[in-house]
PDB file of N, CA and C in Angstrom:
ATOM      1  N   UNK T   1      97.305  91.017  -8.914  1.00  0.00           N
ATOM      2  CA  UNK T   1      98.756  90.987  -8.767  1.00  0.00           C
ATOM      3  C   UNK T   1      99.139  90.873  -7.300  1.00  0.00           C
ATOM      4  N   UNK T   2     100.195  89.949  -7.121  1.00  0.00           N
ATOM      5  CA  UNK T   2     100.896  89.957  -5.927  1.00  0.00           C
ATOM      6  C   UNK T   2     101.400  91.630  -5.359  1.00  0.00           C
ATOM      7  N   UNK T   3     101.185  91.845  -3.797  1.00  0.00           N
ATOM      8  CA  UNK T   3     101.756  92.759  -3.587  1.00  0.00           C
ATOM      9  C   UNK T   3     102.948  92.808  -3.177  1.00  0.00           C
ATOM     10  N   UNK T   4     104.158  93.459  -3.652  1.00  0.00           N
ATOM     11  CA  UNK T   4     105.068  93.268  -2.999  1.00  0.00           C
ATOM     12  C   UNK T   4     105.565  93.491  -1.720  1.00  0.00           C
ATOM     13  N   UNK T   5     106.623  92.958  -0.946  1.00  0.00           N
ATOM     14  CA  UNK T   5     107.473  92.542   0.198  1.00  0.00           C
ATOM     15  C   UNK T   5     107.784  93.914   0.885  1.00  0.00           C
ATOM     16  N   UNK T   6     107.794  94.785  -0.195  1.00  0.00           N
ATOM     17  CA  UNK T   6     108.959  95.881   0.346  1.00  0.00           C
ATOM     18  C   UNK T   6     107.943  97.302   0.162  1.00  0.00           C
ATOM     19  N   UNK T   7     108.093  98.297   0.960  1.00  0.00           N
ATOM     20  CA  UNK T   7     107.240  99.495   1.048  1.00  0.00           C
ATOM     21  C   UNK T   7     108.601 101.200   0.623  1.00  0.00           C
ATOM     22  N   UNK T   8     107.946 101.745   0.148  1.00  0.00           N
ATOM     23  CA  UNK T   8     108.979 102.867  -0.315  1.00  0.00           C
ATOM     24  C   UNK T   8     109.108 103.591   0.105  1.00  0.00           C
ATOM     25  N   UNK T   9     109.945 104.721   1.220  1.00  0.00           N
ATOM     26  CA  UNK T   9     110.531 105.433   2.155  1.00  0.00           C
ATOM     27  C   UNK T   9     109.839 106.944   0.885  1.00  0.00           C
ATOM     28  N   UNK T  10     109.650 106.998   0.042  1.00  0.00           N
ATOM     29  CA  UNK T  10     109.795 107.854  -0.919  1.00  0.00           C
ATOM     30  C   UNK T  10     108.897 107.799  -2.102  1.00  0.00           C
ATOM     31  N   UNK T  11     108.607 108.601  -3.339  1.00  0.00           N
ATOM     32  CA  UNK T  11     107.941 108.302  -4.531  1.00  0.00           C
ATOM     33  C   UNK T  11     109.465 107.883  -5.374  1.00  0.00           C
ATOM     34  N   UNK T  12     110.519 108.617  -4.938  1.00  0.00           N
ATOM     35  CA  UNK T  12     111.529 107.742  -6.000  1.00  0.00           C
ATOM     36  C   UNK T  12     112.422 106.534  -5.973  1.00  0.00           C
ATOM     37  N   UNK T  13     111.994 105.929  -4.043  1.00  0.00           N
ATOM     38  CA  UNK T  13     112.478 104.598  -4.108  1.00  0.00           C
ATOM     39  C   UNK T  13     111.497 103.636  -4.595  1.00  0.00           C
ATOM     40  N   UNK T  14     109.948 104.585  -4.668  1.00  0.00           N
ATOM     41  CA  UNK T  14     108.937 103.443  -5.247  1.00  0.00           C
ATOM     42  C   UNK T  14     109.229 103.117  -6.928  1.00  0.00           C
ATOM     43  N   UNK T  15     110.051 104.422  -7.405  1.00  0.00           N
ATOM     44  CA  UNK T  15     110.112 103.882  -9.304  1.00  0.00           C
ATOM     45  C   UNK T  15     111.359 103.460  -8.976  1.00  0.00           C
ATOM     46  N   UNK T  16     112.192 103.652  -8.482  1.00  0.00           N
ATOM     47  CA  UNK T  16     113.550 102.748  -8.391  1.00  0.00           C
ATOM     48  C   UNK T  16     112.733 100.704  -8.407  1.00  0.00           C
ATOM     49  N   UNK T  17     112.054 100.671  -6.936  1.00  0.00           N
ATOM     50  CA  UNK T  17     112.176  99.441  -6.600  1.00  0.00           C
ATOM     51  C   UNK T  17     111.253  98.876  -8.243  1.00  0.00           C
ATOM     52  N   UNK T  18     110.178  99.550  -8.549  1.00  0.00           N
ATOM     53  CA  UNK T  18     109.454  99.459  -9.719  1.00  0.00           C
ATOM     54  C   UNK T  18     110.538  98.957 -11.079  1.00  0.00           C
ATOM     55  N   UNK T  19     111.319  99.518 -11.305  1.00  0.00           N
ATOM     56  CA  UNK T  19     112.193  99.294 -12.069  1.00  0.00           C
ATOM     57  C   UNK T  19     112.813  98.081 -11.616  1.00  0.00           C
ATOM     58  N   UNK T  20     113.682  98.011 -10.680  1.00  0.00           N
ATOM     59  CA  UNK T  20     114.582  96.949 -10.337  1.00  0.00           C
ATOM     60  C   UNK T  20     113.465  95.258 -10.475  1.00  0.00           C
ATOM     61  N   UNK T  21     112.287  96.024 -10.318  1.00  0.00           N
ATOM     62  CA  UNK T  21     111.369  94.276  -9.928  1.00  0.00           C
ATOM     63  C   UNK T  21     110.768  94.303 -11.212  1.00  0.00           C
ATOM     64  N   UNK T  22     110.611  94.703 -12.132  1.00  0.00           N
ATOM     65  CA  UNK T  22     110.348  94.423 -13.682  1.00  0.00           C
ATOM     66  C   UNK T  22     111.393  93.902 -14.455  1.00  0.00           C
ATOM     67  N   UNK T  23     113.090  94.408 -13.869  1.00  0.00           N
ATOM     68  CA  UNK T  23     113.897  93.771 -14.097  1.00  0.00           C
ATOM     69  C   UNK T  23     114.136  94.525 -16.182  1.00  0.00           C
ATOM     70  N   UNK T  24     113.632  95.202 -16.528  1.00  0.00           N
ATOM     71  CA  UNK T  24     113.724  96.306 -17.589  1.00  0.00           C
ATOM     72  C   UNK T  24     113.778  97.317 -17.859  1.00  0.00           C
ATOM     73  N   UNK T  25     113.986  97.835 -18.551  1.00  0.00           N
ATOM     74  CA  UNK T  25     113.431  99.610 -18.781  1.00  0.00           C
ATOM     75  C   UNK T  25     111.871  99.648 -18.819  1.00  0.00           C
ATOM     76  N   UNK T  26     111.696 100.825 -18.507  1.00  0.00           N
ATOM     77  CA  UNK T  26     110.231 100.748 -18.179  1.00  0.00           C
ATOM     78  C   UNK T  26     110.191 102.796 -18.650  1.00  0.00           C
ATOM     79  N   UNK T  27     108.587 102.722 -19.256  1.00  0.00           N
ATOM     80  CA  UNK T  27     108.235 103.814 -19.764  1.00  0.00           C
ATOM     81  C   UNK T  27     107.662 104.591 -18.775  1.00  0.00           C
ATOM     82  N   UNK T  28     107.730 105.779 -18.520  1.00  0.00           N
ATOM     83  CA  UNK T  28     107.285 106.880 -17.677  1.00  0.00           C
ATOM     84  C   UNK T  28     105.532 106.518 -17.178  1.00  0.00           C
ATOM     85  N   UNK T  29     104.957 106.172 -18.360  1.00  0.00           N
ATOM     86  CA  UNK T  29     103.360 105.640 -17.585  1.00  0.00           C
ATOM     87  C   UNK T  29     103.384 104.354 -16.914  1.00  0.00           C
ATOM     88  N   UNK T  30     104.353 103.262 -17.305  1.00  0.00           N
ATOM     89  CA  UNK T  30     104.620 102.157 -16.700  1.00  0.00           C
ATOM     90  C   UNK T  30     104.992 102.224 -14.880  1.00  0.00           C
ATOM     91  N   UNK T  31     106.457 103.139 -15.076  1.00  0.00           N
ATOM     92  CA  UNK T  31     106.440 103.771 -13.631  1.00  0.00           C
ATOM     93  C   UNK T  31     105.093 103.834 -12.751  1.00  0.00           C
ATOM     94  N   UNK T  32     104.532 105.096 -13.452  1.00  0.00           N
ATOM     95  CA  UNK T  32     103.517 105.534 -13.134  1.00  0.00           C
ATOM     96  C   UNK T  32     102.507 104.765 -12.332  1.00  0.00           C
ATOM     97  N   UNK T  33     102.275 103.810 -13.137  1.00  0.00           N
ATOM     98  CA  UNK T  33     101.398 102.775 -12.753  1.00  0.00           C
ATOM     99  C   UNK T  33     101.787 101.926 -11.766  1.00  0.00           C
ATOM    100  N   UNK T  34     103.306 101.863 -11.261  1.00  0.00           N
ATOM    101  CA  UNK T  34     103.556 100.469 -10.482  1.00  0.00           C
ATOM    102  C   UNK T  34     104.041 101.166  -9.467  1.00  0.00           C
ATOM    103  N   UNK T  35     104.345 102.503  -9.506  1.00  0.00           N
ATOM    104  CA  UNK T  35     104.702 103.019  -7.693  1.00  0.00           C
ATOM    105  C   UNK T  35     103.423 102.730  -6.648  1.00  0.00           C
ATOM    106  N   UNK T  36     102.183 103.052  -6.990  1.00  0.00           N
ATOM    107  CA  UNK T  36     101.012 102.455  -5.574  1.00  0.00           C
ATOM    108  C   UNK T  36     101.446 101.538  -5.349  1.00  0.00           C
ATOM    109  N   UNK T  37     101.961 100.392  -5.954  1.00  0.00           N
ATOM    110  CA  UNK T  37     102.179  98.850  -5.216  1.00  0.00           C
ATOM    111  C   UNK T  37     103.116  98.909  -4.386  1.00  0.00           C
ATOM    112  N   UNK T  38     103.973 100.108  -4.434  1.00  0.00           N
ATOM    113  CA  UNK T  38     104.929 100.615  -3.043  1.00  0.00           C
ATOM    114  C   UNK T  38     104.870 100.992  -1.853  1.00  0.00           C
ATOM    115  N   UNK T  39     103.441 101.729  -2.342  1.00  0.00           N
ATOM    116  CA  UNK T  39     102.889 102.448  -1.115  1.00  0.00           C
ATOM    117  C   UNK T  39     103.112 104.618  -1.382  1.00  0.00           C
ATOM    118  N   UNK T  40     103.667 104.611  -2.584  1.00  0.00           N
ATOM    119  CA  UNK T  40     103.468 105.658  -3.111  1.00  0.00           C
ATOM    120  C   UNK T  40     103.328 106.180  -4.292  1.00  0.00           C
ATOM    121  N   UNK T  41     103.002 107.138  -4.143  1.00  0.00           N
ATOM    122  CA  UNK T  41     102.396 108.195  -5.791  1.00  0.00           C
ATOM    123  C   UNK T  41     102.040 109.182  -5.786  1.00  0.00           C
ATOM    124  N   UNK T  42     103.116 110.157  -6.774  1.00  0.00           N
ATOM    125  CA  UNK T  42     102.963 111.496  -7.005  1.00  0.00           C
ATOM    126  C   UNK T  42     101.699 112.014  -6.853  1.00  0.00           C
ATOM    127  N   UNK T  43     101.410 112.850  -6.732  1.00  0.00           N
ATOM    128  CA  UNK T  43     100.027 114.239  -6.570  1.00  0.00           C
ATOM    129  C   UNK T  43     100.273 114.931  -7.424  1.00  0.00           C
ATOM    130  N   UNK T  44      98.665 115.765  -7.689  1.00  0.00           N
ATOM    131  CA  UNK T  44      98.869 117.106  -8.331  1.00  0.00           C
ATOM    132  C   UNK T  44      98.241 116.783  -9.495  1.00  0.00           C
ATOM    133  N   UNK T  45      98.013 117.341 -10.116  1.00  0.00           N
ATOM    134  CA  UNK T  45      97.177 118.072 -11.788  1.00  0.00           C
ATOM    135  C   UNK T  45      97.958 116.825 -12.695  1.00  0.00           C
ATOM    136  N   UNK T  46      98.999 117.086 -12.474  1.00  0.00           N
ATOM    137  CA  UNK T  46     100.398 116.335 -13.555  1.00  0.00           C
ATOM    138  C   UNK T  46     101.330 115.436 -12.812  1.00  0.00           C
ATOM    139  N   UNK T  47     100.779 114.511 -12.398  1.00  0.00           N
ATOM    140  CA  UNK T  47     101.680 113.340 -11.933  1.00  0.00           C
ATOM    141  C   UNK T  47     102.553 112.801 -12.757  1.00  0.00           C
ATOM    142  N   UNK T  48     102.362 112.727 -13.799  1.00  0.00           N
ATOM    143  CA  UNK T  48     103.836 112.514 -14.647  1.00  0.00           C
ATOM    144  C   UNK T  48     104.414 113.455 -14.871  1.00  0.00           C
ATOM    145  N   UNK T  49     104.238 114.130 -15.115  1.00  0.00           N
ATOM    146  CA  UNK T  49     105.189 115.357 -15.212  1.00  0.00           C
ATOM    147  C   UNK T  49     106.143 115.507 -13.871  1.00  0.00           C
ATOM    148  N   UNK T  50     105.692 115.505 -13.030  1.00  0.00           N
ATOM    149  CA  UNK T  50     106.068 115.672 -11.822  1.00  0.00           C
ATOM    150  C   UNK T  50     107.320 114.419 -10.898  1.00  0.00           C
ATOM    151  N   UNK T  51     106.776 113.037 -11.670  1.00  0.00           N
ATOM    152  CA  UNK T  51     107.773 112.331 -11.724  1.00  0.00           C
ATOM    153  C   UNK T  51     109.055 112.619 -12.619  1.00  0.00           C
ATOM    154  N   UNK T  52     108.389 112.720 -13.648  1.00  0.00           N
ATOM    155  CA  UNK T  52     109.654 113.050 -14.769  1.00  0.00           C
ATOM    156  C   UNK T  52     111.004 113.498 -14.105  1.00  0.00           C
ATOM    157  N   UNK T  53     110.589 114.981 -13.750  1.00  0.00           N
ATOM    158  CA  UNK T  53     111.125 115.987 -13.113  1.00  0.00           C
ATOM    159  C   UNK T  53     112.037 115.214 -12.309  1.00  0.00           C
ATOM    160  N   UNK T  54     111.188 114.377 -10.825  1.00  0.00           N
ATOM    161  CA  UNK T  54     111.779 113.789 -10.129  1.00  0.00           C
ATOM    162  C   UNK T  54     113.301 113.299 -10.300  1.00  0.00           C
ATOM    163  N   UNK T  55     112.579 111.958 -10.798  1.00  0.00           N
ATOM    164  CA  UNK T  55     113.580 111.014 -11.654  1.00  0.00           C
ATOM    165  C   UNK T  55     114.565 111.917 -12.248  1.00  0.00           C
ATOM    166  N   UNK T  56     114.556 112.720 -13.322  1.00  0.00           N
ATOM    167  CA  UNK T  56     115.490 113.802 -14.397  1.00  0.00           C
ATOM    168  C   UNK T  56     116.184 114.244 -13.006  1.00  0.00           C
ATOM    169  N   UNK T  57     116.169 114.475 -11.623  1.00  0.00           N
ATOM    170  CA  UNK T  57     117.082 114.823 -11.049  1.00  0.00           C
ATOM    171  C   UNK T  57     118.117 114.178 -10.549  1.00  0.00           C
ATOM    172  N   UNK T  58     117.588 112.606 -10.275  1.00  0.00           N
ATOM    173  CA  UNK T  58     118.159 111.464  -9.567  1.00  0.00           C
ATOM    174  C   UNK T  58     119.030 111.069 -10.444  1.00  0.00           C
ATOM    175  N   UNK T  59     120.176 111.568 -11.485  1.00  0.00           N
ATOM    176  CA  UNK T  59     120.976 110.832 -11.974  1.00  0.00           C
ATOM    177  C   UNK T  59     121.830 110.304 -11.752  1.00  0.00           C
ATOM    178  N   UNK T  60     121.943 109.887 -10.367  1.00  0.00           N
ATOM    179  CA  UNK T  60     122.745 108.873  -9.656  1.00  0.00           C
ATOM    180  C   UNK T  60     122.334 107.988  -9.581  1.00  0.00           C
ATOM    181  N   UNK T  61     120.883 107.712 -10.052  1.00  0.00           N
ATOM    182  CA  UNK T  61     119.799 106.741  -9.398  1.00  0.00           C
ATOM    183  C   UNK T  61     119.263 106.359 -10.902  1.00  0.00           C
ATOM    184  N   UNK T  62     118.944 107.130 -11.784  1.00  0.00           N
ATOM    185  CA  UNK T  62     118.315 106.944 -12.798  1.00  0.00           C
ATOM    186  C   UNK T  62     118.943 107.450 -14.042  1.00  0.00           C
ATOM    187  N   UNK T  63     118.521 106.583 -15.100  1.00  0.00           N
ATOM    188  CA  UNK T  63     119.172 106.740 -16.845  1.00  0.00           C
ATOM    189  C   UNK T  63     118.283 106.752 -17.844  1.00  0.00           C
ATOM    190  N   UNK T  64     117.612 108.150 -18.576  1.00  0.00           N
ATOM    191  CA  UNK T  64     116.989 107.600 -19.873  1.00  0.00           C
ATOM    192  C   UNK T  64     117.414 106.865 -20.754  1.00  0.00           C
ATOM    193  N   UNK T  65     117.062 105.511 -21.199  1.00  0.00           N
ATOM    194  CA  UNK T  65     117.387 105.132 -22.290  1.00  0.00           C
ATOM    195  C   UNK T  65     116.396 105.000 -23.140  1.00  0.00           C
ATOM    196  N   UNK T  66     117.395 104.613 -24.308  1.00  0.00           N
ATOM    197  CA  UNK T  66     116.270 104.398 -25.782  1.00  0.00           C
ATOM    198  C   UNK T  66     116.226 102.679 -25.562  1.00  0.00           C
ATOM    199  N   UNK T  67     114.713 101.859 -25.623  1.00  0.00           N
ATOM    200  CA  UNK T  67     115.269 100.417 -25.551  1.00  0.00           C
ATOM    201  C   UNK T  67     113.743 100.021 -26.232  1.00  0.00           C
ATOM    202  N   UNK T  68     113.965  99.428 -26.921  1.00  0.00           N
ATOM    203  CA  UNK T  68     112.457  99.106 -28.104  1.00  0.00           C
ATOM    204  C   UNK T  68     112.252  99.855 -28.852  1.00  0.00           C
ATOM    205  N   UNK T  69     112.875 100.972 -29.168  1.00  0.00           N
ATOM    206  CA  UNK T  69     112.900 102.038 -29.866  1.00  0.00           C
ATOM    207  C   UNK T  69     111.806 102.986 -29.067  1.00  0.00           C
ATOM    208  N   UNK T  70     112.423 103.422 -28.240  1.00  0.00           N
ATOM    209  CA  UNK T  70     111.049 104.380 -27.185  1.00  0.00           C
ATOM    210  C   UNK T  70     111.900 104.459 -26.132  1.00  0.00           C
ATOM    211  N   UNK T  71     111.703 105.907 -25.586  1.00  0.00           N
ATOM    212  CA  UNK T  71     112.521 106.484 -24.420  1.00  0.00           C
ATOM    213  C   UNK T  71     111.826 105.643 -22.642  1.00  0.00           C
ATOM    214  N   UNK T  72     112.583 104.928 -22.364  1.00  0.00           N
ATOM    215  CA  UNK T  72     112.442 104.561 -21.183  1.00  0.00           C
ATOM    216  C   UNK T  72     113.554 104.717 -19.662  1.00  0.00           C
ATOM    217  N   UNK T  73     112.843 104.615 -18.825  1.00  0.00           N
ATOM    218  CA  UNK T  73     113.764 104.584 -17.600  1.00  0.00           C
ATOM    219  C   UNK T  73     114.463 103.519 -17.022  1.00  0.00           C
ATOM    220  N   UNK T  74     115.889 103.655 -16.909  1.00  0.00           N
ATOM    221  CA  UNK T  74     116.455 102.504 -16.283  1.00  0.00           C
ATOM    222  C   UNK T  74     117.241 102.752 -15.232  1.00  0.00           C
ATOM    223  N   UNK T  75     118.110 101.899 -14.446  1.00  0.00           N
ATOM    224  CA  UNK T  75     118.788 102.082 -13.322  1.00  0.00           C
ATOM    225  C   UNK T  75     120.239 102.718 -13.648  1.00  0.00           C
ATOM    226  N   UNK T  76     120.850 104.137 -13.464  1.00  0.00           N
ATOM    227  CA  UNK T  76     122.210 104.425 -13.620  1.00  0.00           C
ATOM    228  C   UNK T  76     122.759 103.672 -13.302  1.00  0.00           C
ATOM    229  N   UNK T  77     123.334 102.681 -12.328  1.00  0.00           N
ATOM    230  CA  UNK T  77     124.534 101.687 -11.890  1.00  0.00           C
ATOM    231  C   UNK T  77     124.152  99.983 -12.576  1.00  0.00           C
ATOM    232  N   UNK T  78     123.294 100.158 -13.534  1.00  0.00           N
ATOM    233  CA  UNK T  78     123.217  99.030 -14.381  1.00  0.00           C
ATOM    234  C   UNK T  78     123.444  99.080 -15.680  1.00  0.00           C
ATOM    235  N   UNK T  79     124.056  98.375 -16.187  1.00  0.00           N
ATOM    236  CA  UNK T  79     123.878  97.996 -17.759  1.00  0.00           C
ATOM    237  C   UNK T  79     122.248  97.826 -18.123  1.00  0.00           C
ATOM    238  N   UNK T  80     122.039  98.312 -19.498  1.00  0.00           N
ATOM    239  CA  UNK T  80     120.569  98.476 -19.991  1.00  0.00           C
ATOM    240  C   UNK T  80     120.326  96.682 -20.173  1.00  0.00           C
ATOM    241  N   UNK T  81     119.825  96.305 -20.004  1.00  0.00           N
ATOM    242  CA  UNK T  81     119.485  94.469 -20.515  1.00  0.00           C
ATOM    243  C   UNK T  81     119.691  94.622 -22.049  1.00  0.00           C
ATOM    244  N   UNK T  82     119.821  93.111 -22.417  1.00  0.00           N
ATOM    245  CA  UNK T  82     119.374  93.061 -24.011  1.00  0.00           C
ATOM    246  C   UNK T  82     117.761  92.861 -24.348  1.00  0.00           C
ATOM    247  N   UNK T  83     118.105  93.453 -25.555  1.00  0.00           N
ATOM    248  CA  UNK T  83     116.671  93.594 -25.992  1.00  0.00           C
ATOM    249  C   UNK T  83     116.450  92.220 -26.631  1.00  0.00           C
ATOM    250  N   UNK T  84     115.130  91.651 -26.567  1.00  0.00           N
ATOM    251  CA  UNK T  84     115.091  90.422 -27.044  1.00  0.00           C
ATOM    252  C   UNK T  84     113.675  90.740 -28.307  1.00  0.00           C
TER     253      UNK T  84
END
Protein backbone atom coordinates (compact mmCIF):
# COMPACT_ATOMS: atom_id res chain seq x y z
CA UNK A 1 0.00 0.00 0.00
CA UNK A 2 0.81 3.53 -0.79
CA UNK A 3 1.88 5.53 2.19
CA UNK A 4 0.15 8.40 2.79
CA UNK A 5 1.04 12.34 2.33
CA UNK A 6 0.02 13.37 5.69
CA UNK A 7 1.50 12.31 9.33
CA UNK A 8 -0.83 12.55 12.61
CA UNK A 9 -0.09 15.18 15.37
CA UNK A 10 -2.06 12.48 17.55
CA UNK A 11 -3.61 8.71 17.70
CA UNK A 12 -7.03 10.51 17.08
CA UNK A 13 -6.06 12.64 14.10
CA UNK A 14 -4.57 9.28 12.81
CA UNK A 15 -8.42 7.52 12.96
CA UNK A 16 -9.92 10.78 11.94
CA UNK A 17 -7.51 11.10 8.76
CA UNK A 18 -8.10 7.01 8.51
CA UNK A 19 -11.65 7.57 8.21
CA UNK A 20 -11.78 10.64 6.03
CA UNK A 21 -9.25 8.63 3.35
CA UNK A 22 -11.44 5.41 3.21
CA UNK A 23 -14.03 7.87 2.57
CA UNK A 24 -16.69 5.33 4.84
CA UNK A 25 -17.56 4.14 8.04
CA UNK A 26 -15.07 2.03 9.18
CA UNK A 27 -15.12 -0.69 12.09
CA UNK A 28 -13.07 -0.23 15.29
CA UNK A 29 -10.39 -3.08 14.01
CA UNK A 30 -10.37 -1.35 10.62
CA UNK A 31 -9.31 1.93 12.48
CA UNK A 32 -7.11 -0.07 14.24
CA UNK A 33 -5.31 -1.27 11.49
CA UNK A 34 -4.88 1.98 9.39
CA UNK A 35 -3.64 4.51 12.15
CA UNK A 36 0.39 3.11 11.70
CA UNK A 37 0.08 4.44 8.15
CA UNK A 38 -0.15 7.84 10.11
CA UNK A 39 2.55 7.43 12.05
CA UNK A 40 0.51 6.39 15.11
CA UNK A 41 -0.95 3.69 17.43
CA UNK A 42 -2.40 3.14 20.64
CA UNK A 43 -0.29 1.03 23.37
CA UNK A 44 -1.01 -1.16 26.08
CA UNK A 45 -2.57 -4.74 26.76
CA UNK A 46 -5.92 -3.34 24.94
CA UNK A 47 -5.38 -1.14 22.09
CA UNK A 48 -8.80 -1.21 21.09
CA UNK A 49 -10.25 -0.72 23.90
CA UNK A 50 -8.27 2.13 24.48
CA UNK A 51 -9.14 3.68 21.18
CA UNK A 52 -12.71 3.09 21.69
CA UNK A 53 -12.56 5.11 24.76
CA UNK A 54 -10.62 7.67 22.80
CA UNK A 55 -12.81 8.21 19.94
CA UNK A 56 -16.26 7.72 22.54
CA UNK A 57 -14.81 11.04 23.83
CA UNK A 58 -14.23 13.01 20.61
CA UNK A 59 -17.86 13.62 19.83
CA UNK A 60 -17.16 16.58 18.07
CA UNK A 61 -14.94 14.64 15.93
CA UNK A 62 -16.56 11.30 15.86
CA UNK A 63 -20.17 9.33 15.37
CA UNK A 64 -21.09 5.66 15.97
CA UNK A 65 -23.06 4.54 13.33
CA UNK A 66 -24.94 1.47 12.33
CA UNK A 67 -23.92 1.09 8.36
CA UNK A 68 -23.96 -2.62 6.83
CA UNK A 69 -25.72 -3.60 9.62
CA UNK A 70 -22.60 -3.40 12.13
CA UNK A 71 -21.57 -0.61 14.46
CA UNK A 72 -18.97 1.54 12.78
CA UNK A 73 -17.12 4.87 13.09
CA UNK A 74 -17.77 7.88 11.15
CA UNK A 75 -17.03 11.60 10.98
CA UNK A 76 -19.60 13.87 13.34
CA UNK A 77 -19.67 16.91 10.77
CA UNK A 78 -20.57 14.45 7.91
CA UNK A 79 -23.51 12.82 6.64
CA UNK A 80 -23.07 8.84 6.91
CA UNK A 81 -22.56 7.91 2.86
CA UNK A 82 -25.07 5.64 1.19
CA UNK A 83 -24.84 2.27 1.54
CA UNK A 84 -24.45 0.57 -1.72
Amino acid sequence: TEEPARRANSIIEAAQFAIEDAAEPLSLSDVLDRVPRYGKAPGGKRPGWLLSNLMSAEKHRFQSVKWRGRKRWWLANKAVPEED
